[in-house]
């Protein structure tokens, strides 16, 4: 081969290439011959095909699953009547459904099931235009021209309960510090019975919405007013605290700011204030302002030096003092609730206050839900004060 043939591009020297038969011609001819033979065999040698026969593809029918084996018999003890009572009590407690059996028996026949309303009793809408006074801070509560008082109009109605005996001991439960934490406030609104009274601090966000939600669930509400403690300013209740160093006009102005934070409350309670409530010159004008606006006053009972009883009686302000702080010691809440029940049975009425803490809400909520089954009437704070005339109730410790 000449040396320059190595450098020629392949396939370009077509003039000198010899003509060749295509490589596929012979296989194609053989294939045609084979196909022709098959056609001839089919026409003359193959058996005839039944043109009516149609092939169908049928999915196999699934076999039913074998039945499950019979459960093994065990020697379980049959439930006793005592077991049934425990189970029924647990169901009633957890669901809020009360089962009333004929003649007080435990037989399962002739049962009446009473389901409480989902949101409790309906409270009057707030603010009521009759009970609103305009101020530079916002709406303030007042006595209406027709004599209507916020303490009455915004109160939770008290209805006779046929399940309780006449004159049943009454319990008032007040949860304070609500509104500061939205999750805790929501939990209290969602989980506590409507008969529990809520005390809202004046500093939380969305106070009006939280109060409206609580009242929609049947909770009576009061406003907590920050008052000067003994160790102020080491302990500072917050802005607009009522102070012994302020003039009566300054304290009244601060009280108006506090009162304008939301509407629909029946009264005002102290937040701290051991020093303030022991000072006649400072405390008396504030109590007078509260009474003149148709509100009640709650003393939480934490200060033995408080002048609530004497000043309220002197000025005709409807006021009441709590018997016990329920959660001074978190691990003693249950024992304190037992003491509160004993006070109610002894004196006919007992008021307990507590803070909005998770453990307090849980234990007080459990007590509130079973109060009726123990023969106790859970009533709102307003029911502890006579609505016929201004009065003060101080049962002592």
CSV table of C-alpha atoms in Angstrom, one decimal:
chain,number,residue,atom,x,y,z
A,1,UNK,CA,0.0,0.0,0.0
A,2,UNK,CA,1.4,3.4,-0.9
A,3,UNK,CA,2.3,5.5,2.2
A,4,UNK,CA,0.0,8.4,1.3
A,5,UNK,CA,-3.0,6.0,1.5
A,6,UNK,CA,-2.7,6.0,5.3
A,7,UNK,CA,-3.4,9.7,5.3
A,8,UNK,CA,-6.5,9.8,3.0
A,9,UNK,CA,-9.9,10.2,4.8
A,10,UNK,CA,-11.8,7.0,4.8
A,11,UNK,CA,-14.7,6.7,2.4
A,12,UNK,CA,-13.7,9.7,0.1
A,13,UNK,CA,-11.9,7.7,-2.7
A,14,UNK,CA,-15.2,6.3,-4.1
A,15,UNK,CA,-14.0,6.3,-7.8
A,16,UNK,CA,-11.5,3.5,-7.3
A,17,UNK,CA,-13.6,1.3,-5.0
A,18,UNK,CA,-15.1,-1.8,-6.6
A,19,UNK,CA,-19.0,-2.1,-6.7
A,20,UNK,CA,-20.2,-4.7,-4.1
A,21,UNK,CA,-23.6,-6.2,-3.4
A,22,UNK,CA,-25.3,-5.0,-0.3
A,23,UNK,CA,-24.6,-7.2,2.7
A,24,UNK,CA,-28.3,-7.4,3.7
A,25,UNK,CA,-29.6,-8.7,0.3
A,26,UNK,CA,-29.1,-12.4,0.8
A,27,UNK,CA,-30.7,-12.5,4.4
A,28,UNK,CA,-33.6,-10.6,3.1
A,29,UNK,CA,-34.3,-13.0,0.3
A,30,UNK,CA,-34.1,-16.0,2.7
A,31,UNK,CA,-36.5,-14.3,5.1
A,32,UNK,CA,-39.1,-13.7,2.3
A,33,UNK,CA,-38.9,-17.3,1.3
A,34,UNK,CA,-39.5,-18.5,4.8
A,35,UNK,CA,-42.5,-16.2,5.2
A,36,UNK,CA,-44.0,-17.5,2.0
A,37,UNK,CA,-43.6,-21.1,3.1
A,38,UNK,CA,-45.5,-20.3,6.3
A,39,UNK,CA,-48.3,-18.8,4.4
A,40,UNK,CA,-48.7,-21.8,2.2
A,41,UNK,CA,-48.6,-24.2,5.2
A,42,UNK,CA,-51.3,-22.2,6.9
A,43,UNK,CA,-53.6,-22.3,3.9
A,44,UNK,CA,-53.3,-26.0,3.1
A,45,UNK,CA,-52.0,-27.8,6.2
A,46,UNK,CA,-53.0,-26.0,9.4
A,47,UNK,CA,-56.3,-27.0,11.1
A,48,UNK,CA,-59.2,-24.6,10.8
A,49,UNK,CA,-59.7,-21.9,13.5
A,50,UNK,CA,-63.1,-21.5,15.2
A,51,UNK,CA,-63.8,-17.8,14.5
A,52,UNK,CA,-66.4,-17.7,17.3
A,53,UNK,CA,-63.9,-18.5,20.0
A,54,UNK,CA,-62.7,-15.5,21.9
A,55,UNK,CA,-59.9,-15.6,24.3
A,56,UNK,CA,-60.6,-13.9,27.6
A,57,UNK,CA,-58.2,-13.1,30.4
A,58,UNK,CA,-59.8,-13.7,33.7
A,59,UNK,CA,-58.2,-12.6,36.9
A,60,UNK,CA,-58.0,-15.4,39.5
A,61,UNK,CA,-60.6,-15.0,42.2
A,62,UNK,CA,-58.9,-14.2,45.5
A,63,UNK,CA,-59.3,-16.7,48.1
A,64,UNK,CA,-61.0,-15.4,51.3
A,65,UNK,CA,-58.6,-14.9,54.2
A,66,UNK,CA,-58.9,-17.6,56.8
A,67,UNK,CA,-60.9,-16.5,59.9
A,68,UNK,CA,-58.8,-15.2,62.8
A,69,UNK,CA,-58.2,-17.7,65.5
A,70,UNK,CA,-60.6,-17.7,68.3
A,71,UNK,CA,-59.4,-15.6,71.3
A,72,UNK,CA,-57.9,-17.6,74.1
A,73,UNK,CA,-60.2,-17.9,77.0
A,74,UNK,CA,-58.7,-16.5,80.2
A,75,UNK,CA,-60.0,-16.8,83.7
A,76,UNK,CA,-60.8,-13.1,84.2
A,77,UNK,CA,-62.6,-12.0,87.3
A,78,UNK,CA,-66.1,-10.7,86.6
A,79,UNK,CA,-66.6,-7.0,87.4
A,80,UNK,CA,-68.3,-6.3,90.7
A,81,UNK,CA,-70.8,-3.6,91.4
A,82,UNK,CA,-68.0,-1.7,93.1
A,83,UNK,CA,-66.0,-1.8,90.0
A,84,UNK,CA,-68.9,-0.4,88.0
A,85,UNK,CA,-69.4,2.5,90.3
A,86,UNK,CA,-65.8,3.4,90.1
A,87,UNK,CA,-65.9,3.3,86.3
A,88,UNK,CA,-69.1,5.3,86.1
A,89,UNK,CA,-67.7,7.9,88.5
A,90,UNK,CA,-64.6,8.2,86.4
A,91,UNK,CA,-66.6,8.7,83.2
A,92,UNK,CA,-68.8,11.3,84.8
A,93,UNK,CA,-65.7,13.1,86.2
A,94,UNK,CA,-63.8,13.1,82.9
A,95,UNK,CA,-66.7,13.9,80.6
A,96,UNK,CA,-68.7,16.4,82.7
A,97,UNK,CA,-71.8,14.2,82.2
A,98,UNK,CA,-73.9,13.7,85.3
A,99,UNK,CA,-75.9,10.5,85.7
A,100,UNK,CA,-78.9,10.7,87.9
A,101,UNK,CA,-80.3,7.2,88.8
A,102,UNK,CA,-83.9,6.5,89.9
A,103,UNK,CA,-84.3,6.6,93.7
A,104,UNK,CA,-80.6,7.2,94.1
A,105,UNK,CA,-79.8,3.5,93.3
A,106,UNK,CA,-77.0,2.1,91.3
A,107,UNK,CA,-79.1,-0.1,89.0
A,108,UNK,CA,-78.4,0.7,85.3
A,109,UNK,CA,-82.2,1.1,84.5
A,110,UNK,CA,-84.2,4.3,84.6
A,111,UNK,CA,-81.2,6.6,84.1
A,112,UNK,CA,-81.4,10.3,83.2
A,113,UNK,CA,-78.3,11.8,81.7
A,114,UNK,CA,-77.8,15.5,82.2
A,115,UNK,CA,-75.3,17.2,79.9
A,116,UNK,CA,-74.2,20.7,81.0
A,117,UNK,CA,-74.1,23.5,78.5
A,118,UNK,CA,-70.8,23.7,76.6
A,119,UNK,CA,-70.2,27.3,77.6
A,120,UNK,CA,-72.1,27.6,80.8
A,121,UNK,CA,-74.6,30.4,81.5
A,122,UNK,CA,-74.9,33.4,79.3
A,123,UNK,CA,-73.5,36.7,80.6
A,124,UNK,CA,-74.7,40.1,79.6
A,125,UNK,CA,-72.7,41.7,76.8
A,126,UNK,CA,-70.1,44.3,77.7
A,127,UNK,CA,-69.8,47.2,77.7
A,128,UNK,CA,-73.4,48.1,78.4
A,129,UNK,CA,-73.9,51.6,77.0
A,130,UNK,CA,-75.9,52.5,80.1
A,131,UNK,CA,-72.9,51.7,82.3
A,132,UNK,CA,-70.1,53.6,80.4
A,133,UNK,CA,-68.5,56.9,81.3
A,134,UNK,CA,-66.1,58.4,78.8
A,135,UNK,CA,-62.6,59.5,80.0
A,136,UNK,CA,-59.3,60.5,78.6
A,137,UNK,CA,-58.1,56.9,79.1
A,138,UNK,CA,-61.1,55.2,77.7
A,139,UNK,CA,-64.5,53.9,79.0
A,140,UNK,CA,-65.0,53.7,82.7
A,141,UNK,CA,-67.7,51.8,84.6
A,142,UNK,CA,-70.5,53.7,86.3
A,143,UNK,CA,-73.9,53.3,87.8
A,144,UNK,CA,-76.6,53.7,85.1
A,145,UNK,CA,-79.2,56.5,85.2
A,146,UNK,CA,-81.8,53.8,85.9
A,147,UNK,CA,-79.7,52.6,88.9
A,148,UNK,CA,-78.2,49.6,87.2
A,149,UNK,CA,-74.8,48.6,88.6
A,150,UNK,CA,-71.9,46.9,86.8
A,151,UNK,CA,-71.7,44.5,89.7
A,152,UNK,CA,-75.2,43.3,88.9
A,153,UNK,CA,-75.4,43.6,85.1
A,154,UNK,CA,-72.1,41.9,84.4
A,155,UNK,CA,-72.5,39.2,87.1
A,156,UNK,CA,-72.8,35.5,86.3
A,157,UNK,CA,-76.4,34.4,86.9
A,158,UNK,CA,-76.9,32.1,89.8
A,159,UNK,CA,-79.6,29.4,89.1
A,160,UNK,CA,-81.2,27.0,91.5
A,161,UNK,CA,-79.7,23.6,91.2
A,162,UNK,CA,-82.1,20.7,91.9
A,163,UNK,CA,-79.2,18.4,92.4
A,164,UNK,CA,-78.2,20.3,95.5
A,165,UNK,CA,-80.0,20.6,98.8
A,166,UNK,CA,-81.5,23.9,99.8
A,167,UNK,CA,-78.9,25.9,101.7
A,168,UNK,CA,-76.0,23.9,100.3
A,169,UNK,CA,-72.5,25.3,101.3
A,170,UNK,CA,-71.3,27.7,98.8
A,171,UNK,CA,-67.7,27.9,97.4
A,172,UNK,CA,-66.2,30.9,95.6
A,173,UNK,CA,-62.9,30.2,93.6
A,174,UNK,CA,-61.0,33.2,92.2
A,175,UNK,CA,-58.0,32.8,89.9
A,176,UNK,CA,-55.8,35.9,89.8
A,177,UNK,CA,-53.0,37.1,87.5
A,178,UNK,CA,-54.8,36.2,84.3
A,179,UNK,CA,-54.0,38.1,81.1
A,180,UNK,CA,-50.3,38.3,81.6
A,181,UNK,CA,-49.6,35.0,79.9
A,182,UNK,CA,-51.8,34.2,76.9
A,183,UNK,CA,-51.1,30.4,77.0
A,184,UNK,CA,-52.0,30.2,80.7
A,185,UNK,CA,-55.0,32.4,80.3
A,186,UNK,CA,-56.3,30.3,77.3
A,187,UNK,CA,-55.8,27.1,79.4
A,188,UNK,CA,-57.8,28.6,82.3
A,189,UNK,CA,-60.6,29.7,80.0
A,190,UNK,CA,-60.7,26.3,78.2
A,191,UNK,CA,-60.4,24.0,81.2
A,192,UNK,CA,-62.0,25.6,84.3
A,193,UNK,CA,-65.7,25.5,84.9
A,194,UNK,CA,-67.6,28.7,84.3
A,195,UNK,CA,-68.4,29.0,88.0
A,196,UNK,CA,-64.8,30.0,88.7
A,197,UNK,CA,-64.2,33.7,88.9
A,198,UNK,CA,-61.3,35.2,86.9
A,199,UNK,CA,-59.2,38.2,88.1
A,200,UNK,CA,-57.3,39.9,85.2
A,201,UNK,CA,-54.2,42.0,85.7
A,202,UNK,CA,-54.2,45.3,83.8
A,203,UNK,CA,-51.0,44.8,81.8
A,204,UNK,CA,-51.5,41.9,79.4
A,205,UNK,CA,-51.8,42.1,75.7
A,206,UNK,CA,-55.2,41.6,74.0
A,207,UNK,CA,-56.9,42.0,77.4
A,208,UNK,CA,-60.2,43.0,76.0
A,209,UNK,CA,-60.3,39.9,73.8
A,210,UNK,CA,-59.2,37.6,76.6
A,211,UNK,CA,-61.9,39.0,78.9
A,212,UNK,CA,-64.5,38.7,76.3
A,213,UNK,CA,-63.5,35.1,75.7
A,214,UNK,CA,-63.7,34.3,79.4
A,215,UNK,CA,-67.1,35.9,79.8
A,216,UNK,CA,-68.3,34.0,76.7
A,217,UNK,CA,-67.4,30.8,78.6
A,218,UNK,CA,-69.5,32.0,81.6
A,219,UNK,CA,-66.7,33.3,83.8
A,220,UNK,CA,-67.4,36.3,86.0
A,221,UNK,CA,-64.4,38.7,85.9
A,222,UNK,CA,-62.9,41.3,88.2
A,223,UNK,CA,-60.0,43.7,87.7
A,224,UNK,CA,-56.8,43.5,89.8
A,225,UNK,CA,-55.5,46.9,90.8
A,226,UNK,CA,-51.8,47.0,91.8
A,227,UNK,CA,-51.3,48.6,95.2
A,228,UNK,CA,-48.2,49.5,97.2
A,229,UNK,CA,-46.6,46.6,99.1
A,230,UNK,CA,-44.6,47.0,102.3
A,231,UNK,CA,-41.2,46.5,100.5
A,232,UNK,CA,-41.8,48.9,97.6
A,233,UNK,CA,-39.8,49.5,95.4
A,234,UNK,CA,-38.0,46.2,95.8
A,235,UNK,CA,-41.3,44.7,94.9
A,236,UNK,CA,-42.9,46.9,92.2
A,237,UNK,CA,-46.5,45.8,91.1
A,238,UNK,CA,-46.2,47.8,87.9
A,239,UNK,CA,-47.2,51.1,86.2
A,240,UNK,CA,-50.0,53.1,87.8
A,241,UNK,CA,-49.7,51.4,91.2
A,242,UNK,CA,-51.8,53.0,93.9
A,243,UNK,CA,-49.4,54.6,96.4
A,244,UNK,CA,-49.5,56.0,99.9
A,245,UNK,CA,-47.1,58.8,98.7
A,246,UNK,CA,-49.6,60.0,96.1
A,247,UNK,CA,-52.4,62.4,96.6
A,248,UNK,CA,-56.0,61.2,96.5
A,249,UNK,CA,-56.4,62.9,93.1
A,250,UNK,CA,-53.3,61.1,91.7
A,251,UNK,CA,-54.5,57.7,93.0
A,252,UNK,CA,-58.0,58.3,91.5
A,253,UNK,CA,-56.4,59.2,88.2
A,254,UNK,CA,-54.3,56.0,88.3
A,255,UNK,CA,-57.4,54.0,89.2
A,256,UNK,CA,-59.2,55.5,86.2
A,257,UNK,CA,-56.3,54.3,83.9
A,258,UNK,CA,-56.6,50.8,85.4
A,259,UNK,CA,-60.4,50.8,85.1
A,260,UNK,CA,-60.2,51.7,81.4
A,261,UNK,CA,-58.2,48.6,80.4
A,262,UNK,CA,-61.2,46.4,79.7
A,263,UNK,CA,-65.0,46.3,80.4
A,264,UNK,CA,-67.4,43.7,81.8
A,265,UNK,CA,-65.9,43.3,85.3
A,266,UNK,CA,-68.1,43.2,88.5
A,267,UNK,CA,-65.5,44.5,90.8
A,268,UNK,CA,-61.9,45.2,91.7
A,269,UNK,CA,-59.5,43.2,93.8
A,270,UNK,CA,-56.1,44.1,95.2
A,271,UNK,CA,-52.8,43.0,93.8
A,272,UNK,CA,-50.3,43.1,96.7
A,273,UNK,CA,-51.0,46.3,98.6
A,274,UNK,CA,-50.2,45.4,102.2
A,275,UNK,CA,-49.0,49.0,102.9
A,276,UNK,CA,-51.6,50.7,100.8
A,277,UNK,CA,-54.7,48.9,102.3
A,278,UNK,CA,-53.4,49.7,105.9
A,279,UNK,CA,-53.4,53.4,105.2
A,280,UNK,CA,-56.7,55.1,105.8
A,281,UNK,CA,-56.0,58.4,104.1
A,282,UNK,CA,-54.9,56.6,100.9
A,283,UNK,CA,-57.2,53.6,100.8
A,284,UNK,CA,-60.5,55.2,101.8
A,285,UNK,CA,-60.9,57.4,98.7
A,286,UNK,CA,-60.1,54.5,96.4
A,287,UNK,CA,-62.8,52.3,98.1
A,288,UNK,CA,-65.3,55.2,97.8
A,289,UNK,CA,-64.6,55.5,94.1
A,290,UNK,CA,-65.1,51.8,93.6
A,291,UNK,CA,-68.4,51.8,95.4
A,292,UNK,CA,-69.7,54.9,93.7
A,293,UNK,CA,-69.1,53.2,90.3
A,294,UNK,CA,-71.3,50.3,91.3
A,295,UNK,CA,-68.5,47.8,91.8
A,296,UNK,CA,-67.7,45.3,94.5
A,297,UNK,CA,-64.3,45.0,96.2
A,298,UNK,CA,-62.4,41.8,96.9
A,299,UNK,CA,-59.6,41.7,99.5
A,300,UNK,CA,-57.5,38.7,98.9
A,301,UNK,CA,-56.9,38.2,102.6
A,302,UNK,CA,-53.1,38.3,102.4
A,303,UNK,CA,-52.6,41.3,104.7
A,304,UNK,CA,-53.8,41.1,108.4
A,305,UNK,CA,-53.5,44.9,108.6
A,306,UNK,CA,-55.9,45.5,105.8
A,307,UNK,CA,-58.6,48.0,106.6
A,308,UNK,CA,-61.1,46.7,104.1
A,309,UNK,CA,-63.7,45.6,106.5
A,310,UNK,CA,-63.9,48.8,108.6
A,311,UNK,CA,-63.6,51.2,105.7
A,312,UNK,CA,-66.1,49.4,103.4
A,313,UNK,CA,-68.6,49.3,106.2
A,314,UNK,CA,-68.1,52.9,107.0
A,315,UNK,CA,-68.6,54.0,103.4
A,316,UNK,CA,-71.2,51.5,102.4
A,317,UNK,CA,-69.0,49.8,99.8
A,318,UNK,CA,-69.9,46.1,99.0
A,319,UNK,CA,-66.8,44.3,99.8
A,320,UNK,CA,-65.7,40.8,100.7
A,321,UNK,CA,-62.6,39.2,102.1
A,322,UNK,CA,-61.1,35.9,101.0
A,323,UNK,CA,-60.8,33.1,103.5
A,324,UNK,CA,-57.8,31.3,102.2
A,325,UNK,CA,-55.0,31.7,99.6
A,326,UNK,CA,-55.1,28.2,98.1
A,327,UNK,CA,-51.6,28.0,96.5
A,328,UNK,CA,-49.2,29.5,99.1
A,329,UNK,CA,-47.4,26.1,98.9
A,330,UNK,CA,-47.9,24.3,95.6
A,331,UNK,CA,-47.7,20.9,97.3
A,332,UNK,CA,-50.4,21.9,99.8
A,333,UNK,CA,-53.1,23.0,97.4
A,334,UNK,CA,-55.2,19.9,97.9
A,335,UNK,CA,-55.0,20.2,101.7
A,336,UNK,CA,-56.0,23.8,101.5
A,337,UNK,CA,-59.0,23.0,99.4
A,338,UNK,CA,-60.1,20.6,102.1
A,339,UNK,CA,-59.9,23.4,104.6
A,340,UNK,CA,-61.9,25.7,102.3
A,341,UNK,CA,-64.6,23.1,102.1
A,342,UNK,CA,-64.7,22.8,105.9
A,343,UNK,CA,-65.1,26.6,106.2
A,344,UNK,CA,-68.0,26.5,103.7
A,345,UNK,CA,-69.7,23.7,105.6
A,346,UNK,CA,-69.2,25.5,108.9
A,347,UNK,CA,-70.2,29.1,107.8
A,348,UNK,CA,-72.2,28.5,104.6
A,349,UNK,CA,-69.8,30.3,102.3
A,350,UNK,CA,-66.0,30.2,101.7
A,351,UNK,CA,-63.8,32.2,99.3
A,352,UNK,CA,-60.5,30.9,98.0
A,353,UNK,CA,-58.0,32.8,95.8
A,354,UNK,CA,-55.1,31.4,93.8
A,355,UNK,CA,-52.7,32.5,91.2
A,356,UNK,CA,-52.8,31.5,87.5
A,357,UNK,CA,-50.1,28.8,87.7
A,358,UNK,CA,-50.3,25.5,85.9
A,359,UNK,CA,-50.4,23.3,89.0
A,360,UNK,CA,-52.9,25.6,90.7
A,361,UNK,CA,-55.2,25.5,87.6
A,362,UNK,CA,-55.0,21.7,87.5
A,363,UNK,CA,-55.8,21.0,91.1
A,364,UNK,CA,-58.4,23.8,91.6
A,365,UNK,CA,-60.1,22.8,88.3
A,366,UNK,CA,-60.4,19.2,89.5
A,367,UNK,CA,-61.9,20.3,92.8
A,368,UNK,CA,-64.3,22.7,91.0
A,369,UNK,CA,-65.6,19.9,88.7
A,370,UNK,CA,-66.5,17.6,91.6
A,371,UNK,CA,-67.8,20.3,94.0
A,372,UNK,CA,-71.4,19.5,93.2
A,373,UNK,CA,-71.0,15.8,93.7
A,374,UNK,CA,-69.7,16.7,97.2
A,375,UNK,CA,-72.8,18.7,97.9
A,376,UNK,CA,-71.1,22.1,97.4
A,377,UNK,CA,-72.5,25.0,95.3
A,378,UNK,CA,-69.8,26.7,93.1
A,379,UNK,CA,-70.9,30.3,92.9
A,380,UNK,CA,-69.3,33.4,91.4
A,381,UNK,CA,-67.8,36.2,93.5
A,382,UNK,CA,-70.8,38.5,93.1
A,383,UNK,CA,-73.0,35.9,94.8
A,384,UNK,CA,-70.9,36.4,98.0
A,385,UNK,CA,-72.1,40.0,98.3
A,386,UNK,CA,-75.8,40.9,98.8
A,387,UNK,CA,-77.3,42.6,95.8
A,388,UNK,CA,-80.2,44.1,97.8
A,389,UNK,CA,-78.0,46.7,99.6
A,390,UNK,CA,-74.3,47.5,99.9
A,391,UNK,CA,-72.8,45.3,102.5
A,392,UNK,CA,-69.4,44.0,103.7
A,393,UNK,CA,-68.8,40.4,104.5
A,394,UNK,CA,-65.9,39.6,106.7
A,395,UNK,CA,-66.1,36.1,108.2
A,396,UNK,CA,-62.6,36.1,109.5
A,397,UNK,CA,-60.0,33.4,109.2
